[in-house]
């Protein structure tokens, strides 16, 4: 499928392969790709949020391993296994909450084990193919989520979203924004209300940019305006993405999602979570066990070079929160929609 926004692209040149990623720290002011040729480089790109969003992080990590294997072949290093293992560790340590990172690395490891007896350059080729497969699969999954979720939105719906679960957060199409794109493609008139999403501003910078690119009507609000709009009857549905869903249906997503879910419940507005199966972590029983990333204080005290908070002030910056399953109207997966998700219905998804 040809995607309008290519968040990540694999390039093979005379000098070797590189992974190019749109630099999401600079959007929307600057649109540019940055290139990576090692696991360490990709891990840095993930940590510094050049690439972000759970599925996109997973795809990037897969390519990070492929790049590392190709690089180690060229060096003809006899410590291939040991150095590739370091590449895995660097990527695993890049960000803790989105389970797609670990899901993709597990797939790359399984591929490594399966092809361990091959020549190193053949193994590197197998790892590259696996990374490409993860990439393509993510696009297909998002289109399936879009088709399954579009049915839930009525013609004319005004849909609130939080953070960015769009093409930029995935290999293409998006999960939450994928549902909106698919509903629009099916001929529905949908308008989007985007929370700006403090402190990293994924809503204002990325969701708004994506929707403007495709002429999908969008209105930007600050995070503290959502309750007011709901109380005025200006929001018909909420759709968000997720970084990890626990076995009981609790949802980890961008900080502020819980607040939106509570408000939606108060106002009787459906709260949907677009969720690839790769984002469900059945090894974690409940949301409280999901690791929540704490990011640097400077993201809260200012933006880029400007600091507005008092020098020396104490800061908290948890990057994600947990929305209990009871507040989730439905999980929209590539397989099917699960209304009022719970341990049993989630387990059945994997049967
Ligand atoms: O810190 P980020 O920008 O990586 O957080 C992203 C989110 O919280 C998204 O909603 C989530 O990853 C789903 S993306 C399809």
Short mmCIF file of C-alpha atoms and ligand atoms in Angstrom, two decimals:
data_model
loop_
_atom_site.label_atom_id
_atom_site.label_comp_id
_atom_site.label_asym_id
_atom_site.label_seq_id
_atom_site.Cartn_x
_atom_site.Cartn_y
_atom_site.Cartn_z
CA UNK A 1 0.00 0.00 0.00
CA UNK A 2 1.24 3.49 -0.85
CA UNK A 3 1.12 5.62 2.27
CA UNK A 4 0.95 9.42 2.09
CA UNK A 5 3.24 9.82 5.09
CA UNK A 6 6.28 7.51 5.16
CA UNK A 7 7.38 7.69 8.78
CA UNK A 8 10.24 5.24 8.28
CA UNK A 9 11.92 4.09 5.09
CA UNK A 10 14.65 1.58 4.39
CA UNK A 11 17.24 2.60 1.82
CA UNK A 12 19.89 0.42 0.22
CA UNK A 13 22.67 2.46 -1.31
CA UNK A 14 26.10 1.67 -2.76
CA UNK A 15 27.53 2.42 0.71
CA UNK A 16 25.17 0.10 2.52
CA UNK A 17 21.71 0.19 4.06
CA UNK A 18 20.24 2.98 6.17
CA UNK A 19 17.00 3.56 8.02
CA UNK A 20 15.56 7.00 7.36
CA UNK A 21 13.02 8.43 9.80
CA UNK A 22 11.05 11.68 9.74
CA UNK A 23 12.47 13.80 12.57
CA UNK A 24 9.36 14.21 14.73
CA UNK A 25 11.10 16.53 17.15
CA UNK A 26 11.20 19.19 14.40
CA UNK A 27 7.72 18.85 12.90
CA UNK A 28 5.77 20.81 11.85
CA UNK A 29 8.35 23.62 11.42
CA UNK A 30 10.82 21.42 9.55
CA UNK A 31 10.10 18.26 7.54
CA UNK A 32 13.25 16.23 7.20
CA UNK A 33 14.52 12.67 7.35
CA UNK A 34 17.44 11.59 9.49
CA UNK A 35 19.49 8.48 8.65
CA UNK A 36 20.69 5.72 10.94
CA UNK A 37 23.11 2.88 10.30
CA UNK A 38 23.42 1.13 13.67
CA UNK A 39 21.39 -0.20 16.59
CA UNK A 40 22.94 2.44 18.84
CA UNK A 41 21.86 5.20 16.45
CA UNK A 42 18.29 3.89 16.23
CA UNK A 43 18.13 3.53 20.04
CA UNK A 44 19.15 7.17 20.31
CA UNK A 45 16.49 8.13 17.74
CA UNK A 46 13.85 6.34 19.84
CA UNK A 47 15.01 7.83 23.15
CA UNK A 48 15.16 11.37 21.79
CA UNK A 49 11.71 10.96 20.15
CA UNK A 50 12.86 11.43 16.54
CA UNK A 51 10.56 8.43 16.15
CA UNK A 52 7.78 7.83 18.68
CA UNK A 53 4.44 6.08 18.96
CA UNK A 54 4.32 2.42 20.00
CA UNK A 55 4.13 0.67 16.61
CA UNK A 56 6.67 3.01 14.96
CA UNK A 57 9.11 2.35 17.80
CA UNK A 58 8.71 -1.40 17.23
CA UNK A 59 9.34 -1.11 13.49
CA UNK A 60 12.39 1.11 14.09
CA UNK A 61 13.82 -1.38 16.60
CA UNK A 62 13.43 -4.23 14.08
CA UNK A 63 15.42 -2.24 11.53
CA UNK A 64 17.94 -1.31 14.23
CA UNK A 65 18.82 -5.00 14.62
CA UNK A 66 19.00 -5.50 10.85
CA UNK A 67 21.36 -2.50 10.53
CA UNK A 68 23.55 -3.80 13.32
CA UNK A 69 23.81 -7.27 11.76
CA UNK A 70 24.74 -5.76 8.37
CA UNK A 71 27.32 -3.49 10.01
CA UNK A 72 28.90 -6.36 11.96
CA UNK A 73 29.19 -8.47 8.77
CA UNK A 74 31.15 -5.69 7.07
CA UNK A 75 33.54 -5.47 9.97
CA UNK A 76 34.16 -9.24 9.66
CA UNK A 77 34.15 -9.29 13.42
CA UNK A 78 34.48 -12.66 15.11
CA UNK A 79 32.47 -11.36 18.04
CA UNK A 80 29.31 -11.06 15.95
CA UNK A 81 26.96 -12.72 18.46
CA UNK A 82 28.23 -10.75 21.44
CA UNK A 83 28.02 -7.41 19.61
CA UNK A 84 24.56 -8.11 18.18
CA UNK A 85 23.43 -8.90 21.73
CA UNK A 86 24.67 -5.45 22.80
CA UNK A 87 22.54 -3.99 19.98
CA UNK A 88 19.47 -5.74 21.43
CA UNK A 89 20.24 -4.34 24.89
CA UNK A 90 20.69 -0.78 23.58
CA UNK A 91 17.30 -0.93 21.86
CA UNK A 92 15.56 -2.61 24.82
CA UNK A 93 16.76 0.18 27.08
CA UNK A 94 15.58 3.02 24.82
CA UNK A 95 12.02 3.43 26.17
CA UNK A 96 10.15 1.28 28.71
CA UNK A 97 6.37 1.63 28.23
CA UNK A 98 5.43 0.73 24.65
CA UNK A 99 5.38 -3.06 24.50
CA UNK A 100 5.69 -3.03 20.69
CA UNK A 101 9.40 -2.35 21.16
CA UNK A 102 9.89 -5.63 23.04
CA UNK A 103 7.42 -7.46 20.80
CA UNK A 104 9.45 -6.50 17.69
CA UNK A 105 12.77 -7.32 19.35
CA UNK A 106 11.42 -10.75 20.36
CA UNK A 107 10.52 -11.37 16.73
CA UNK A 108 13.99 -10.34 15.62
CA UNK A 109 15.53 -12.62 18.24
CA UNK A 110 13.38 -15.56 17.12
CA UNK A 111 14.55 -14.92 13.55
CA UNK A 112 18.18 -14.85 14.75
CA UNK A 113 17.76 -18.16 16.57
CA UNK A 114 16.07 -19.74 13.54
CA UNK A 115 18.90 -18.70 11.19
CA UNK A 116 21.84 -19.00 13.58
CA UNK A 117 23.56 -21.69 11.53
CA UNK A 118 23.69 -19.54 8.37
CA UNK A 119 26.68 -17.51 7.16
CA UNK A 120 26.66 -14.08 8.84
CA UNK A 121 25.69 -12.22 5.66
CA UNK A 122 22.80 -14.66 5.07
CA UNK A 123 21.68 -14.18 8.67
CA UNK A 124 21.82 -10.38 8.21
CA UNK A 125 19.66 -10.75 5.10
CA UNK A 126 17.11 -12.85 7.01
CA UNK A 127 17.00 -10.21 9.78
CA UNK A 128 16.53 -7.45 7.19
CA UNK A 129 13.64 -9.35 5.63
CA UNK A 130 12.03 -9.86 9.03
CA UNK A 131 12.28 -6.12 9.81
CA UNK A 132 10.72 -5.31 6.43
CA UNK A 133 7.97 -7.81 7.13
CA UNK A 134 7.21 -6.19 10.52
CA UNK A 135 7.05 -2.84 8.71
CA UNK A 136 4.60 -4.03 6.00
CA UNK A 137 2.54 -5.98 8.50
CA UNK A 138 2.03 -2.87 10.63
CA UNK A 139 0.58 -0.95 7.68
CA UNK A 140 -1.84 -3.80 6.91
CA UNK A 141 -2.84 -4.11 10.57
CA UNK A 142 -3.60 -0.39 10.75
CA UNK A 143 -5.82 -0.55 7.68
CA UNK A 144 -7.72 -3.47 9.24
CA UNK A 145 -8.13 -1.51 12.51
CA UNK A 146 -9.36 1.41 10.42
CA UNK A 147 -11.98 -0.70 8.66
CA UNK A 148 -13.17 -2.32 11.92
CA UNK A 149 -13.34 1.00 13.75
CA UNK A 150 -14.87 3.17 11.02
CA UNK A 151 -18.21 1.41 11.55
CA UNK A 152 -18.33 2.81 15.10
CA UNK A 153 -18.30 6.43 13.91
CA UNK A 154 -21.50 7.97 12.65
CA UNK A 155 -21.60 10.34 9.70
CA UNK A 156 -20.89 13.84 11.02
CA UNK A 157 -19.14 12.61 14.19
CA UNK A 158 -16.91 15.04 16.07
CA UNK A 159 -14.07 12.92 17.42
CA UNK A 160 -11.64 13.90 20.16
CA UNK A 161 -8.19 12.37 20.14
CA UNK A 162 -5.25 12.70 22.51
CA UNK A 163 -1.55 12.60 21.57
CA UNK A 164 -0.71 11.27 18.10
CA UNK A 165 -1.76 7.76 17.11
CA UNK A 166 -1.48 8.53 13.43
CA UNK A 167 0.74 7.62 10.49
CA UNK A 168 3.65 9.23 12.34
CA UNK A 169 3.17 6.87 15.31
CA UNK A 170 3.12 3.78 13.08
CA UNK A 171 4.50 2.54 9.78
CA UNK A 172 1.54 4.23 8.07
CA UNK A 173 -2.19 5.06 8.24
CA UNK A 174 -2.22 5.13 12.07
CA UNK A 175 -4.37 3.38 14.65
CA UNK A 176 -6.70 6.04 16.15
CA UNK A 177 -6.20 8.37 13.18
CA UNK A 178 -6.39 5.29 10.95
CA UNK A 179 -9.97 4.77 12.12
CA UNK A 180 -10.70 8.41 11.26
CA UNK A 181 -8.96 8.12 7.85
CA UNK A 182 -10.90 4.94 7.04
CA UNK A 183 -14.22 6.53 8.07
CA UNK A 184 -13.46 9.53 5.85
CA UNK A 185 -12.49 7.20 2.98
CA UNK A 186 -15.84 5.43 3.46
CA UNK A 187 -17.55 8.76 2.75
CA UNK A 188 -18.33 9.90 6.31
CA UNK A 189 -17.94 13.53 7.29
CA UNK A 190 -15.72 13.36 10.34
CA UNK A 191 -14.17 16.27 12.20
CA UNK A 192 -11.34 15.89 14.66
CA UNK A 193 -10.71 17.72 17.91
CA UNK A 194 -7.07 17.35 18.94
CA UNK A 195 -5.83 17.81 22.50
CA UNK A 196 -2.51 19.63 22.23
CA UNK A 197 -1.02 16.98 24.59
CA UNK A 198 1.34 18.66 27.00
CA UNK A 199 4.23 18.52 27.50
CA UNK A 200 5.58 17.14 24.20
CA UNK A 201 2.72 18.57 22.11
CA UNK A 202 2.17 15.51 19.90
CA UNK A 203 -1.43 16.68 19.34
CA UNK A 204 -0.61 20.25 18.33
CA UNK A 205 2.52 19.43 16.35
CA UNK A 206 1.84 16.00 14.84
CA UNK A 207 -1.89 15.14 14.82
CA UNK A 208 -2.77 18.63 13.59
CA UNK A 209 -0.08 18.41 10.89
CA UNK A 210 -1.27 14.99 9.68
CA UNK A 211 -4.91 16.04 9.42
CA UNK A 212 -4.05 19.32 7.70
CA UNK A 213 -1.99 17.39 5.10
CA UNK A 214 -5.11 15.43 4.15
CA UNK A 215 -7.71 18.18 4.51
CA UNK A 216 -9.53 16.36 7.30
CA UNK A 217 -11.23 19.07 9.40
CA UNK A 218 -9.40 19.52 12.68
CA UNK A 219 -9.74 21.86 15.65
CA UNK A 220 -6.91 22.16 18.14
CA UNK A 221 -7.65 22.66 21.85
CA UNK A 222 -5.49 22.75 24.96
CA UNK A 223 -5.83 19.70 27.19
CA UNK A 224 -7.86 21.52 29.83
CA UNK A 225 -10.61 22.41 27.33
CA UNK A 226 -11.83 18.86 26.65
CA UNK A 227 -14.24 18.74 29.63
CA UNK A 228 -15.85 22.03 28.64
CA UNK A 229 -16.42 20.89 25.05
CA UNK A 230 -17.91 17.62 26.26
CA UNK A 231 -20.25 19.45 28.62
CA UNK A 232 -21.40 21.61 25.68
CA UNK A 233 -22.27 18.53 23.60
CA UNK A 234 -19.48 19.22 21.11
CA UNK A 235 -17.82 15.79 21.19
CA UNK A 236 -19.46 12.57 19.98
CA UNK A 237 -16.68 10.05 20.52
CA UNK A 238 -13.11 9.75 21.78
CA UNK A 239 -10.50 7.58 20.03
CA UNK A 240 -6.97 7.16 21.31
CA UNK A 241 -4.10 4.78 20.66
CA UNK A 242 -2.21 2.80 23.28
CA UNK A 243 1.31 1.83 24.28
CA UNK A 244 0.40 -1.32 26.18
CA UNK A 245 -2.82 -3.05 27.18
CA UNK A 246 -2.72 -5.38 30.19
CA UNK A 247 -4.38 -8.82 30.27
CA UNK A 248 -7.44 -7.36 32.01
CA UNK A 249 -7.93 -4.55 29.46
CA UNK A 250 -6.32 -1.67 31.39
CA UNK A 251 -4.79 0.76 28.90
CA UNK A 252 -1.47 2.61 29.12
CA UNK A 253 -1.37 5.65 26.86
CA UNK A 254 -0.03 9.19 26.73
CA UNK A 255 -0.29 11.15 29.97
CA UNK A 256 -3.72 12.79 30.12
CA UNK A 257 -5.59 9.90 28.51
CA UNK A 258 -6.99 8.80 31.88
CA UNK A 259 -8.36 12.28 32.46
CA UNK A 260 -10.08 12.23 29.05
CA UNK A 261 -11.56 8.77 29.76
CA UNK A 262 -13.00 9.91 33.10
CA UNK A 263 -14.53 12.96 31.43
CA UNK A 264 -15.97 10.86 28.58
CA UNK A 265 -17.54 8.50 31.14
CA UNK A 266 -19.03 11.46 33.05
CA UNK A 267 -20.64 12.73 29.83
CA UNK A 268 -21.73 9.37 28.40
CA UNK A 269 -19.37 9.68 25.40
CA UNK A 270 -17.91 6.44 23.98
CA UNK A 271 -14.20 6.03 24.67
CA UNK A 272 -12.51 3.84 22.04
CA UNK A 273 -8.95 2.52 22.06
CA UNK A 274 -7.41 1.54 18.72
CA UNK A 275 -5.07 -1.30 19.53
CA UNK A 276 -3.01 -3.68 17.37
CA UNK A 277 -2.67 -7.16 18.90
CA UNK A 278 1.07 -6.45 19.19
CA UNK A 279 0.23 -3.82 21.83
CA UNK A 280 -1.55 -6.28 24.13
CA UNK A 281 0.75 -7.70 26.79
CA UNK A 282 -0.97 -10.68 28.38
CA UNK A 283 2.08 -11.27 30.58
CA UNK A 284 1.07 -8.17 32.56
CA UNK A 285 -2.04 -8.87 34.61
CA UNK A 286 -3.19 -5.32 35.38
CA UNK A 287 -2.33 -1.77 34.35
CA UNK A 288 -0.61 -0.97 37.63
CA UNK A 289 2.23 -3.35 36.62
CA UNK A 290 3.00 -1.52 33.36
CA UNK A 291 6.26 0.48 33.66
CA UNK A 292 5.61 4.20 33.24
CA UNK A 293 8.41 6.21 31.69
CA UNK A 294 9.43 9.35 33.57
CA UNK A 295 10.92 11.92 31.18
CA UNK A 296 13.25 14.88 31.79
CA UNK A 297 12.07 17.92 33.77
CA UNK A 298 12.95 20.40 31.00
CA UNK A 299 10.01 19.09 28.92
CA UNK A 300 7.68 20.49 31.61
CA UNK A 301 9.52 23.65 32.61
CA UNK A 302 9.68 25.04 29.07
CA UNK A 303 9.83 24.21 25.38
CA UNK A 304 12.99 23.93 23.31
CA UNK A 305 15.23 26.87 24.35
CA UNK A 306 12.61 28.75 26.35
CA UNK A 307 12.01 28.12 30.03
CA UNK A 308 8.85 29.54 31.62
CA UNK A 309 8.87 27.79 35.03
CA UNK A 310 10.78 29.10 38.06
CA UNK A 311 14.40 27.96 38.20
CA UNK A 312 14.88 25.09 40.65
CA UNK A 313 11.22 24.09 40.84
CA UNK A 314 10.58 20.39 41.52
CA UNK A 315 8.98 18.65 38.52
CA UNK A 316 7.17 15.38 37.79
CA UNK A 317 6.97 14.20 34.19
CA UNK A 318 5.32 10.77 33.90
CA UNK A 319 4.90 10.25 30.17
CA UNK A 320 1.98 7.78 30.31
CA UNK A 321 -0.99 6.95 32.52
CA UNK A 322 -3.32 4.00 33.00
CA UNK A 323 -6.98 4.05 32.04
CA UNK A 324 -8.85 1.24 33.83
CA UNK A 325 -10.65 -1.21 31.53
CA UNK A 326 -14.02 -0.22 33.02
CA UNK A 327 -13.73 3.17 31.29
CA UNK A 328 -13.02 1.65 27.86
CA UNK A 329 -16.11 1.36 25.66
CA UNK A 330 -14.30 -0.83 23.14
CA UNK A 331 -10.88 -1.96 21.98
CA UNK A 332 -10.59 -1.78 18.20
CA UNK A 333 -8.15 -4.44 17.00
CA UNK A 334 -7.27 -5.74 13.53
CA UNK A 335 -9.15 -8.95 14.35
CA UNK A 336 -12.37 -7.49 15.75
CA UNK A 337 -13.87 -4.89 18.05
CA UNK A 338 -14.15 -5.93 21.68
CA UNK A 339 -16.80 -4.07 23.62
CA UNK A 340 -16.19 -3.59 27.37
CA UNK A 341 -12.88 -5.53 27.24
CA UNK A 342 -12.01 -7.87 30.09
CA UNK A 343 -9.61 -10.73 30.81
CA UNK A 344 -11.76 -13.33 29.07
CA UNK A 345 -12.50 -11.41 25.87
CA UNK A 346 -8.85 -10.41 25.57
CA UNK A 347 -7.72 -14.03 26.03
CA UNK A 348 -10.18 -15.11 23.31
CA UNK A 349 -8.51 -12.69 20.87
CA UNK A 350 -5.40 -14.87 20.86
CA UNK A 351 -7.22 -18.18 20.34
O1 LIG B 1 5.55 9.41 23.93
P1 LIG B 1 4.95 8.99 22.62
O2 LIG B 1 4.74 10.13 21.68
O3 LIG B 1 5.71 7.85 22.01
O4 LIG B 1 3.50 8.44 23.01
C1 LIG B 1 2.68 7.95 21.99
C2 LIG B 1 1.35 7.55 22.46
O5 LIG B 1 1.03 7.61 23.61
C3 LIG B 1 0.44 6.95 21.42
O6 LIG B 1 -0.89 7.25 21.73
C4 LIG B 1 0.62 5.42 21.41
O7 LIG B 1 1.95 5.10 21.27
C5 LIG B 1 -0.16 4.78 20.32
S1 LIG B 1 0.50 5.13 18.73
C6 LIG B 1 -0.41 4.30 17.58
#
